[in-house]
N, CA, C and O atoms as a DFTB+ gen file, in Angstrom:
588 C
 N C O
     1  1      -3.906     -16.465      -2.700
     2  2      -3.237     -15.497      -1.838
     3  2      -1.996     -14.957      -2.548
     4  3      -1.163     -15.712      -3.050
     5  1      -1.902     -13.661      -2.571
     6  2      -0.761     -13.017      -3.219
     7  2       0.386     -12.815      -2.231
     8  3       1.547     -13.040      -2.572
     9  1       0.067     -12.395      -1.019
    10  2       1.102     -12.072      -0.030
    11  2       0.854     -12.880       1.241
    12  3      -0.248     -12.878       1.790
    13  1       1.886     -13.561       1.694
    14  2       1.837     -14.283       2.962
    15  2       2.337     -13.329       4.048
    16  3       3.462     -12.834       3.985
    17  1       1.485     -13.081       5.041
    18  2       1.851     -12.145       6.119
    19  2       3.156     -12.548       6.797
    20  3       3.911     -11.692       7.259
    21  1       3.419     -13.846       6.854
    22  2       4.634     -14.319       7.522
    23  2       5.903     -13.886       6.782
    24  3       6.990     -13.884       7.360
    25  1       5.765     -13.524       5.519
    26  2       6.928     -13.097       4.739
    27  2       7.062     -11.578       4.680
    28  3       7.985     -11.054       4.055
    29  1       6.135     -10.872       5.337
    30  2       6.166      -9.414       5.303
    31  2       7.212      -8.913       6.300
    32  3       7.249      -9.374       7.441
    33  1       8.064      -7.968       5.875
    34  2       9.035      -7.426       6.826
    35  2       8.320      -6.692       7.967
    36  3       7.299      -6.041       7.749
    37  1       8.861      -6.802       9.169
    38  2       8.297      -6.108      10.328
    39  2       9.149      -4.886      10.650
    40  3      10.347      -4.847      10.369
    41  1       8.496      -3.888      11.247
    42  2       9.207      -2.683      11.679
    43  2       9.090      -2.564      13.200
    44  3       8.412      -3.369      13.838
    45  1       9.754      -1.557      13.777
    46  2       9.847      -1.422      15.234
    47  2       8.577      -0.902      15.903
    48  3       8.522      -0.815      17.129
    49  1       7.560      -0.557      15.123
    50  2       6.305      -0.034      15.687
    51  2       5.150      -0.978      15.365
    52  3       4.854      -1.237      14.199
    53  1       4.500      -1.490      16.413
    54  2       3.388      -2.434      16.229
    55  2       2.238      -1.828      15.431
    56  3       1.633      -2.510      14.604
    57  1       1.927      -0.540      15.673
    58  2       0.788       0.057      14.967
    59  2       1.037       0.055      13.456
    60  3       0.097      -0.086      12.674
    61  1       2.288       0.210      13.047
    62  2       2.614       0.174      11.612
    63  2       2.488      -1.251      11.071
    64  3       1.955      -1.462       9.982
    65  1       2.978      -2.216      11.831
    66  2       2.852      -3.618      11.415
    67  2       1.381      -4.014      11.295
    68  3       0.993      -4.702      10.350
    69  1       0.567      -3.578      12.254
    70  2      -0.864      -3.909      12.227
    71  2      -1.518      -3.369      10.959
    72  3      -2.297      -4.071      10.314
    73  1      -1.205      -2.128      10.599
    74  2      -1.787      -1.526       9.388
    75  2      -1.287      -2.256       8.143
    76  3      -2.046      -2.450       7.194
    77  1      -0.020      -2.661       8.140
    78  2       0.508      -3.416       6.998
    79  2      -0.232      -4.752       6.854
    80  3      -0.515      -5.191       5.739
    81  1      -0.540      -5.392       7.980
    82  2      -1.290      -6.659       7.918
    83  2      -2.698      -6.421       7.377
    84  3      -3.212      -7.227       6.601
    85  1      -3.321      -5.314       7.788
    86  2      -4.644      -4.970       7.234
    87  2      -4.533      -4.765       5.721
    88  3      -5.379      -5.236       4.961
    89  1      -3.486      -4.062       5.294
    90  2      -3.252      -3.848       3.859
    91  2      -3.192      -5.177       3.131
    92  3      -3.835      -5.364       2.098
    93  1      -2.416      -6.094       3.679
    94  2      -2.213      -7.396       3.043
    95  2      -3.534      -8.154       2.933
    96  3      -3.796      -8.795       1.916
    97  1      -4.362      -8.085       3.966
    98  2      -5.672      -8.750       3.904
    99  2      -6.489      -8.206       2.734
   100  3      -7.085      -8.971       1.976
   101  1      -6.511      -6.879       2.592
   102  2      -7.296      -6.263       1.517
   103  2      -6.668      -6.572       0.151
   104  3      -7.382      -6.869      -0.806
   105  1      -5.351      -6.502       0.063
   106  2      -4.661      -6.794      -1.209
   107  2      -4.925      -8.240      -1.625
   108  3      -5.173      -8.511      -2.800
   109  1      -4.874      -9.165      -0.673
   110  2      -5.152     -10.570      -0.993
   111  2      -6.594     -10.746      -1.453
   112  3      -6.858     -11.497      -2.392
   113  1      -7.523     -10.063      -0.803
   114  2      -8.933     -10.113      -1.205
   115  2      -9.081      -9.533      -2.622
   116  3      -9.783     -10.099      -3.460
   117  1      -8.424      -8.423      -2.871
   118  2      -8.461      -7.778      -4.186
   119  2      -7.904      -8.705      -5.263
   120  3      -8.481      -8.840      -6.343
   121  1      -6.791      -9.333      -4.959
   122  2      -6.153     -10.242      -5.912
   123  2      -7.095     -11.407      -6.261
   124  3      -7.226     -11.785      -7.425
   125  1      -7.744     -11.965      -5.231
   126  2      -8.694     -13.062      -5.474
   127  2      -9.839     -12.597      -6.370
   128  3     -10.251     -13.316      -7.280
   129  1     -10.348     -11.401      -6.114
   130  2     -11.448     -10.860      -6.924
   131  2     -10.992     -10.605      -8.365
   132  3     -11.765     -10.783      -9.307
   133  1      -9.739     -10.190      -8.526
   134  2      -9.195      -9.966      -9.872
   135  2      -9.119     -11.287     -10.636
   136  3      -9.471     -11.348     -11.814
   137  1      -8.664     -12.331      -9.970
   138  2      -8.559     -13.647     -10.611
   139  2      -9.956     -14.175     -10.957
   140  3     -10.158     -14.736     -12.034
   141  1     -10.906     -13.998     -10.056
   142  2     -12.282     -14.431     -10.324
   143  2     -12.813     -13.695     -11.557
   144  3     -13.373     -14.312     -12.463
   145  1     -12.633     -12.380     -11.584
   146  2     -13.150     -11.614     -12.729
   147  2     -12.471     -12.032     -14.033
   148  3     -13.118     -12.114     -15.077
   149  1     -11.183     -12.291     -13.967
   150  2     -10.466     -12.738     -15.170
   151  2     -11.098     -14.019     -15.721
   152  3     -11.182     -14.212     -16.934
   153  1     -11.537     -14.883     -14.815
   154  2     -12.108     -16.169     -15.222
   155  2     -13.579     -16.091     -15.619
   156  3     -14.024     -16.856     -16.475
   157  1     -14.342     -15.180     -15.011
   158  2     -15.789     -15.149     -15.272
   159  2     -16.204     -14.057     -16.251
   160  3     -17.120     -14.246     -17.051
   161  1     -15.524     -12.913     -16.183
   162  2     -15.880     -11.722     -16.980
   163  2     -17.324     -11.271     -16.726
   164  3     -17.952     -10.672     -17.599
   165  1     -17.844     -11.559     -15.536
   166  2     -19.204     -11.151     -15.178
   167  2     -19.190      -9.722     -14.644
   168  3     -18.268      -9.328     -13.930
   169  1     -20.223      -8.946     -14.997
   170  2     -20.353      -7.562     -14.517
   171  2     -20.321      -7.486     -12.995
   172  3     -19.691      -6.604     -12.412
   173  1     -21.011      -8.424     -12.371
   174  2     -21.093      -8.456     -10.908
   175  2     -19.689      -8.620     -10.303
   176  3     -19.358      -7.958      -9.319
   177  1     -18.876      -9.490     -10.883
   178  2     -17.514      -9.711     -10.388
   179  2     -16.634      -8.492     -10.645
   180  3     -15.742      -8.185      -9.855
   181  1     -16.887      -7.806     -11.745
   182  2     -16.146      -6.577     -12.057
   183  2     -16.464      -5.497     -11.022
   184  3     -15.572      -4.794     -10.545
   185  1     -17.745      -5.378     -10.685
   186  2     -18.160      -4.392      -9.668
   187  2     -17.539      -4.713      -8.318
   188  3     -17.065      -3.815      -7.621
   189  1     -17.539      -6.001      -7.941
   190  2     -16.910      -6.429      -6.675
   191  2     -15.431      -6.050      -6.656
   192  3     -14.913      -5.568      -5.649
   193  1     -14.772      -6.272      -7.768
   194  2     -13.352      -5.967      -7.897
   195  2     -13.104      -4.466      -7.722
   196  3     -12.214      -4.065      -6.971
   197  1     -13.880      -3.652      -8.405
   198  2     -13.710      -2.198      -8.319
   199  2     -14.014      -1.700      -6.902
   200  3     -13.301      -0.844      -6.378
   201  1     -15.062      -2.232      -6.289
   202  2     -15.410      -1.854      -4.904
   203  2     -14.272      -2.210      -3.954
   204  3     -13.918      -1.418      -3.081
   205  1     -13.708      -3.386      -4.121
   206  2     -12.605      -3.822      -3.272
   207  2     -11.369      -2.950      -3.503
   208  3     -10.670      -2.608      -2.550
   209  1     -11.097      -2.592      -4.743
   210  2      -9.957      -1.728      -5.059
   211  2     -10.146      -0.374      -4.376
   212  3      -9.208       0.175      -3.798
   213  1     -11.375       0.162      -4.447
   214  2     -11.655       1.453      -3.806
   215  2     -11.497       1.358      -2.290
   216  3     -11.021       2.298      -1.653
   217  1     -11.895       0.224      -1.715
   218  2     -11.714      -0.007      -0.272
   219  2     -10.217       0.012       0.057
   220  3      -9.803       0.620       1.044
   221  1      -9.423      -0.647      -0.763
   222  2      -7.975      -0.690      -0.556
   223  2      -7.377       0.711      -0.701
   224  3      -6.534       1.114       0.100
   225  1      -7.808       1.439      -1.710
   226  2      -7.301       2.800      -1.915
   227  2      -7.612       3.670      -0.689
   228  3      -6.729       4.357      -0.175
   229  1      -8.850       3.640      -0.228
   230  2      -9.239       4.453       0.929
   231  2      -8.491       4.040       2.191
   232  3      -8.099       4.888       2.992
   233  1      -8.297       2.745       2.363
   234  2      -7.526       2.252       3.504
   235  2      -6.087       2.771       3.418
   236  3      -5.500       3.160       4.428
   237  1      -5.534       2.773       2.226
   238  2      -4.156       3.228       2.028
   239  2      -4.037       4.724       2.304
   240  3      -3.060       5.166       2.908
   241  1      -5.020       5.503       1.869
   242  2      -5.024       6.948       2.169
   243  2      -4.965       7.145       3.684
   244  3      -4.162       7.935       4.180
   245  1      -5.816       6.428       4.413
   246  2      -5.843       6.567       5.877
   247  2      -4.564       6.049       6.525
   248  3      -4.072       6.637       7.489
   249  1      -4.031       4.963       6.005
   250  2      -2.762       4.397       6.473
   251  2      -1.659       5.458       6.371
   252  3      -0.939       5.714       7.335
   253  1      -1.543       6.063       5.196
   254  2      -0.500       7.056       4.979
   255  2      -0.722       8.297       5.840
   256  3       0.231       8.853       6.386
   257  1      -1.983       8.734       5.964
   258  2      -2.287       9.910       6.798
   259  2      -1.847       9.682       8.240
   260  3      -1.306      10.583       8.880
   261  1      -2.083       8.470       8.747
   262  2      -1.687       8.129      10.118
   263  2      -0.186       8.219      10.309
   264  3       0.287       8.813      11.278
   265  1       0.559       7.635       9.395
   266  2       2.029       7.700       9.468
   267  2       2.512       9.144       9.345
   268  3       3.390       9.584      10.088
   269  1       1.931       9.864       8.406
   270  2       2.380      11.242       8.149
   271  2       2.085      12.153       9.335
   272  3       2.890      13.029       9.653
   273  1       0.952      11.962       9.990
   274  2       0.613      12.779      11.165
   275  2       1.641      12.544      12.268
   276  3       2.086      13.487      12.922
   277  1       2.012      11.289      12.468
   278  2       3.001      10.982      13.517
   279  2       4.380      11.518      13.125
   280  3       5.129      11.988      13.982
   281  1       4.717      11.451      11.840
   282  2       6.003      12.006      11.388
   283  2       6.060      13.513      11.668
   284  3       7.080      14.027      12.127
   285  1       4.970      14.204      11.392
   286  2       4.924      15.654      11.633
   287  2       4.984      15.955      13.125
   288  3       5.715      16.842      13.566
   289  1       4.211      15.206      13.886
   290  2       4.163      15.408      15.335
   291  2       5.554      15.252      15.952
   292  3       5.932      16.025      16.833
   293  1       6.310      14.264      15.496
   294  2       7.636      13.986      16.061
   295  2       8.762      14.669      15.285
   296  3       9.942      14.456      15.564
   297  1       8.382      15.483      14.313
   298  2       9.350      16.236      13.494
   299  2      10.397      15.326      12.854
   300  3      11.602      15.526      13.010
   301  1       9.912      14.340      12.143
   302  2      10.763      13.378      11.441
   303  2      11.483      14.104      10.307
   304  3      10.831      14.608       9.393
   305  1      12.833      14.168      10.348
   306  2      13.561      14.983       9.349
   307  2      13.271      14.647       7.879
   308  3      13.022      15.567       7.100
   309  1      13.293      13.363       7.462
   310  2      13.019      13.094       6.036
   311  2      11.522      12.957       5.707
   312  3      11.146      12.187       4.824
   313  1      10.673      13.712       6.424
   314  2       9.228      13.638       6.222
   315  2       8.841      13.817       4.758
   316  3       8.087      13.008       4.219
   317  1       9.340      14.853       4.113
   318  2       8.924      15.160       2.735
   319  2       9.265      14.022       1.771
   320  3       8.506      13.733       0.846
   321  1      10.394      13.390       1.994
   322  2      10.795      12.284       1.126
   323  2       9.822      11.099       1.307
   324  3       9.381      10.497       0.329
   325  1       9.498      10.778       2.562
   326  2       8.604       9.659       2.837
   327  2       7.205       9.989       2.321
   328  3       6.568       9.148       1.688
   329  1       6.726      11.193       2.581
   330  2       5.405      11.605       2.095
   331  2       5.364      11.576       0.565
   332  3       4.349      11.195      -0.019
   333  1       6.450      11.972      -0.080
   334  2       6.528      11.936      -1.541
   335  2       6.327      10.534      -2.090
   336  3       5.676      10.348      -3.118
   337  1       6.891       9.547      -1.398
   338  2       6.694       8.142      -1.792
   339  2       5.232       7.757      -1.658
   340  3       4.671       7.102      -2.536
   341  1       4.619       8.165      -0.560
   342  2       3.196       7.886      -0.358
   343  2       2.366       8.512      -1.478
   344  3       1.487       7.861      -2.043
   345  1       2.646       9.767      -1.794
   346  2       1.883      10.471      -2.835
   347  2       2.024       9.780      -4.189
   348  3       1.048       9.627      -4.923
   349  1       3.248       9.364      -4.508
   350  2       3.483       8.660      -5.783
   351  2       2.728       7.331      -5.814
   352  3       2.163       6.954      -6.841
   353  1       2.724       6.632      -4.692
   354  2       2.021       5.347      -4.615
   355  2       0.519       5.551      -4.843
   356  3      -0.095       4.816      -5.616
   357  1      -0.070       6.542      -4.177
   358  2      -1.511       6.796      -4.327
   359  2      -1.855       7.219      -5.751
   360  3      -2.880       6.814      -6.300
   361  1      -0.987       8.039      -6.340
   362  2      -1.194       8.462      -7.735
   363  2      -1.215       7.242      -8.655
   364  3      -2.075       7.116      -9.526
   365  1      -0.254       6.354      -8.441
   366  2      -0.151       5.151      -9.259
   367  2      -1.362       4.245      -9.045
   368  3      -1.900       3.688     -10.002
   369  1      -1.790       4.097      -7.788
   370  2      -2.963       3.271      -7.499
   371  2      -4.193       3.812      -8.223
   372  3      -4.962       3.044      -8.801
   373  1      -4.378       5.125      -8.195
   374  2      -5.529       5.753      -8.865
   375  2      -5.425       5.559     -10.380
   376  3      -6.417       5.268     -11.049
   377  1      -4.217       5.722     -10.906
   378  2      -3.993       5.544     -12.344
   379  2      -4.350       4.115     -12.776
   380  3      -5.025       3.915     -13.786
   381  1      -3.894       3.139     -12.010
   382  2      -4.150       1.729     -12.337
   383  2      -5.651       1.447     -12.322
   384  3      -6.170       0.786     -13.222
   385  1      -6.349       1.948     -11.300
   386  2      -7.790       1.721     -11.225
   387  2      -8.502       2.374     -12.407
   388  3      -9.346       1.746     -13.046
   389  1      -8.171       3.618     -12.698
   390  2      -8.812       4.311     -13.820
   391  2      -8.519       3.622     -15.143
   392  3      -9.393       3.528     -16.006
   393  1      -7.305       3.145     -15.303
   394  2      -6.952       2.405     -16.524
   395  2      -7.812       1.160     -16.662
   396  3      -8.314       0.854     -17.744
   397  1      -7.979       0.441     -15.548
   398  2      -8.793      -0.776     -15.585
   399  2     -10.245      -0.432     -15.914
   400  3     -10.865      -1.087     -16.752
   401  1     -10.787       0.596     -15.256
   402  2     -12.187       0.987     -15.487
   403  2     -12.390       1.334     -16.965
   404  3     -13.408       0.972     -17.554
   405  1     -11.427       2.031     -17.559
   406  2     -11.558       2.465     -18.958
   407  2     -11.262       1.367     -19.976
   408  3     -11.884       1.321     -21.037
   409  1     -10.324       0.491     -19.663
   410  2      -9.889      -0.494     -20.668
   411  2     -10.414      -1.904     -20.408
   412  3     -10.474      -2.727     -21.321
   413  1     -10.798      -2.183     -19.150
   414  2     -11.199      -3.524     -18.735
   415  2     -10.063      -4.534     -18.927
   416  3     -10.309      -5.725     -19.116
   417  1      -8.813      -4.044     -18.876
   418  2      -7.650      -4.911     -19.070
   419  2      -7.262      -5.559     -17.739
   420  3      -6.431      -5.034     -16.998
   421  1      -7.872      -6.696     -17.454
   422  2      -7.645      -7.394     -16.185
   423  2      -6.212      -7.912     -16.088
   424  3      -5.664      -7.996     -14.989
   425  1      -5.601      -8.258     -17.217
   426  2      -4.218      -8.759     -17.179
   427  2      -3.250      -7.692     -16.680
   428  3      -2.318      -7.999     -15.936
   429  1      -3.466      -6.438     -17.086
   430  2      -2.609      -5.343     -16.600
   431  2      -2.787      -5.132     -15.110
   432  3      -1.818      -4.896     -14.388
   433  1      -4.027      -5.216     -14.649
   434  2      -4.292      -5.041     -13.218
   435  2      -3.615      -6.143     -12.410
   436  3      -2.963      -5.868     -11.403
   437  1      -3.769      -7.379     -12.847
   438  2      -3.143      -8.510     -12.144
   439  2      -1.618      -8.383     -12.193
   440  3      -0.933      -8.651     -11.206
   441  1      -1.105      -7.981     -13.327
   442  2       0.339      -7.797     -13.474
   443  2       0.856      -6.730     -12.495
   444  3       1.924      -6.894     -11.905
   445  1       0.102      -5.646     -12.326
   446  2       0.465      -4.596     -11.364
   447  2       0.501      -5.161      -9.941
   448  3       1.444      -4.910      -9.191
   449  1      -0.527      -5.920      -9.579
   450  2      -0.588      -6.471      -8.221
   451  2       0.562      -7.445      -7.968
   452  3       1.186      -7.412      -6.907
   453  1       0.838      -8.307      -8.938
   454  2       1.878      -9.332      -8.760
   455  2       3.288      -8.755      -8.856
   456  3       4.219      -9.289      -8.253
   457  1       3.448      -7.677      -9.605
   458  2       4.788      -7.149      -9.865
   459  2       5.083      -5.875      -9.116
   460  3       5.657      -5.892      -8.027
   461  1       4.681      -4.759      -9.718
   462  2       5.025      -3.442      -9.174
   463  2       4.576      -3.251      -7.732
   464  3       5.355      -2.797      -6.894
   465  1       3.336      -3.590      -7.440
   466  2       2.814      -3.371      -6.094
   467  2       3.592      -4.190      -5.073
   468  3       4.028      -3.670      -4.047
   469  1       3.759      -5.463      -5.362
   470  2       4.437      -6.352      -4.425
   471  2       5.857      -5.871      -4.139
   472  3       6.264      -5.800      -2.980
   473  1       6.602      -5.544      -5.172
   474  2       7.982      -5.098      -4.945
   475  2       8.011      -3.736      -4.255
   476  3       8.869      -3.499      -3.405
   477  1       7.085      -2.831      -4.607
   478  2       7.049      -1.512      -3.953
   479  2       6.758      -1.667      -2.469
   480  3       7.431      -1.064      -1.633
   481  1       5.754      -2.475      -2.142
   482  2       5.336      -2.633      -0.752
   483  2       6.482      -3.160       0.118
   484  3       6.786      -2.585       1.163
   485  1       7.100      -4.228      -0.307
   486  2       8.195      -4.817       0.469
   487  2       9.360      -3.832       0.571
   488  3       9.921      -3.650       1.652
   489  1       9.722      -3.205      -0.530
   490  2      10.817      -2.241      -0.521
   491  2      10.504      -1.051       0.390
   492  3      11.365      -0.605       1.147
   493  1       9.282      -0.544       0.317
   494  2       8.898       0.615       1.135
   495  2       8.967       0.268       2.628
   496  3       9.442       1.067       3.434
   497  1       8.494      -0.922       2.985
   498  2       8.546      -1.338       4.396
   499  2       9.994      -1.501       4.845
   500  3      10.368      -1.055       5.930
   501  1      10.819      -2.150       3.994
   502  2      12.211      -2.424       4.372
   503  2      13.062      -1.159       4.456
   504  3      14.060      -1.133       5.175
   505  1      12.679      -0.122       3.734
   506  2      13.504       1.091       3.718
   507  2      12.822       2.203       4.521
   508  3      13.146       2.403       5.692
   509  1      11.910       2.907       3.924
   510  2      11.306       4.091       4.537
   511  2      10.596       3.779       5.854
   512  3      10.807       4.472       6.848
   513  1       9.756       2.743       5.869
   514  2       9.000       2.450       7.087
   515  2       9.909       1.965       8.210
   516  3       9.657       2.263       9.378
   517  1      10.951       1.229       7.878
   518  2      11.886       0.762       8.896
   519  2      12.597       1.943       9.548
   520  3      12.692       2.015      10.774
   521  1      13.092       2.859       8.737
   522  2      13.768       4.056       9.250
   523  2      12.798       4.895      10.084
   524  3      13.145       5.371      11.165
   525  1      11.583       5.068       9.569
   526  2      10.578       5.888      10.252
   527  2      10.185       5.263      11.590
   528  3      10.115       5.962      12.601
   529  1       9.931       3.966      11.602
   530  2       9.555       3.278      12.845
   531  2      10.674       3.360      13.877
   532  3      10.411       3.546      15.065
   533  1      11.920       3.222      13.431
   534  2      13.050       3.340      14.354
   535  2      13.110       4.740      14.949
   536  3      13.407       4.903      16.132
   537  1      12.832       5.744      14.136
   538  2      12.798       7.131      14.625
   539  2      11.666       7.297      15.643
   540  3      11.861       7.920      16.687
   541  1      10.488       6.746      15.348
   542  2       9.362       6.840      16.277
   543  2       9.741       6.223      17.627
   544  3       9.369       6.742      18.679
   545  1      10.481       5.118      17.586
   546  2      10.871       4.407      18.807
   547  2      11.978       5.126      19.573
   548  3      11.921       5.231      20.798
   549  1      12.981       5.618      18.856
   550  2      14.203       6.110      19.522
   551  2      14.373       7.620      19.452
   552  3      15.154       8.190      20.215
   553  1      13.652       8.276      18.545
   554  2      13.857       9.712      18.346
   555  2      15.093      10.011      17.516
   556  3      15.461      11.171      17.328
   557  1      15.733       8.958      17.021
   558  2      16.954       9.169      16.241
   559  2      16.705       8.825      14.779
   560  3      16.094       7.809      14.447
   561  1      17.193       9.695      13.933
   562  2      17.086       9.508      12.490
   563  2      18.469       9.202      11.955
   564  3      19.454       9.658      12.535
   565  1      18.586       8.446      10.865
   566  2      19.905       8.232      10.279
   567  2      20.544       9.573       9.911
   568  3      21.768       9.686       9.842
   569  1      19.715      10.576       9.677
   570  2      20.232      11.900       9.339
   571  2      20.928      12.561      10.522
   572  3      21.797      13.411      10.329
   573  1      20.549      12.174      11.772
   574  2      21.125      12.860      12.928
   575  2      22.595      12.529      13.123
   576  3      23.298      13.256      13.825
   577  1      23.067      11.470      12.530
   578  2      24.481      11.121      12.638
   579  2      25.346      12.162      11.948
   580  3      26.541      12.266      12.224
   581  1      24.745      12.931      11.053
   582  2      25.505      13.902      10.269
   583  2      25.607      15.260      10.962
   584  3      26.317      16.143      10.480
   585  1      24.910      15.441      12.083
   586  2      24.916      16.749      12.752
   587  2      26.046      16.860      13.732
   588  3      26.200      17.894      14.382
């Protein structure tokens, strides 16, 4: 297990927390498949790993679309900044998968999951998602204090 759900930061919106828990389940499954492939180097395990990564990518696309739709609906002021983070994350996820498919460098993939992904996920939840969830709950943005 890469991420313990009990250590994941929570935000003020249950639907966001639920999606984050789904993410963690898929990421943990992906991490296990990566470790298995590193140890076996079997084609079948490589295919399982890639399929799981694609499942995670598609889940993340839908996760972000859900948040972004609600941000637009409620006219969340820093929408573009939050969406920009989502876009960068998806770009990076696609890059990592394509790199793995082309190079078969399992160590780089595992390093991404253990390092960059883990720190990005926690940081994104603690900053952008926390602010966004609070806005969804209260209608107030940290930006509104400046008006």
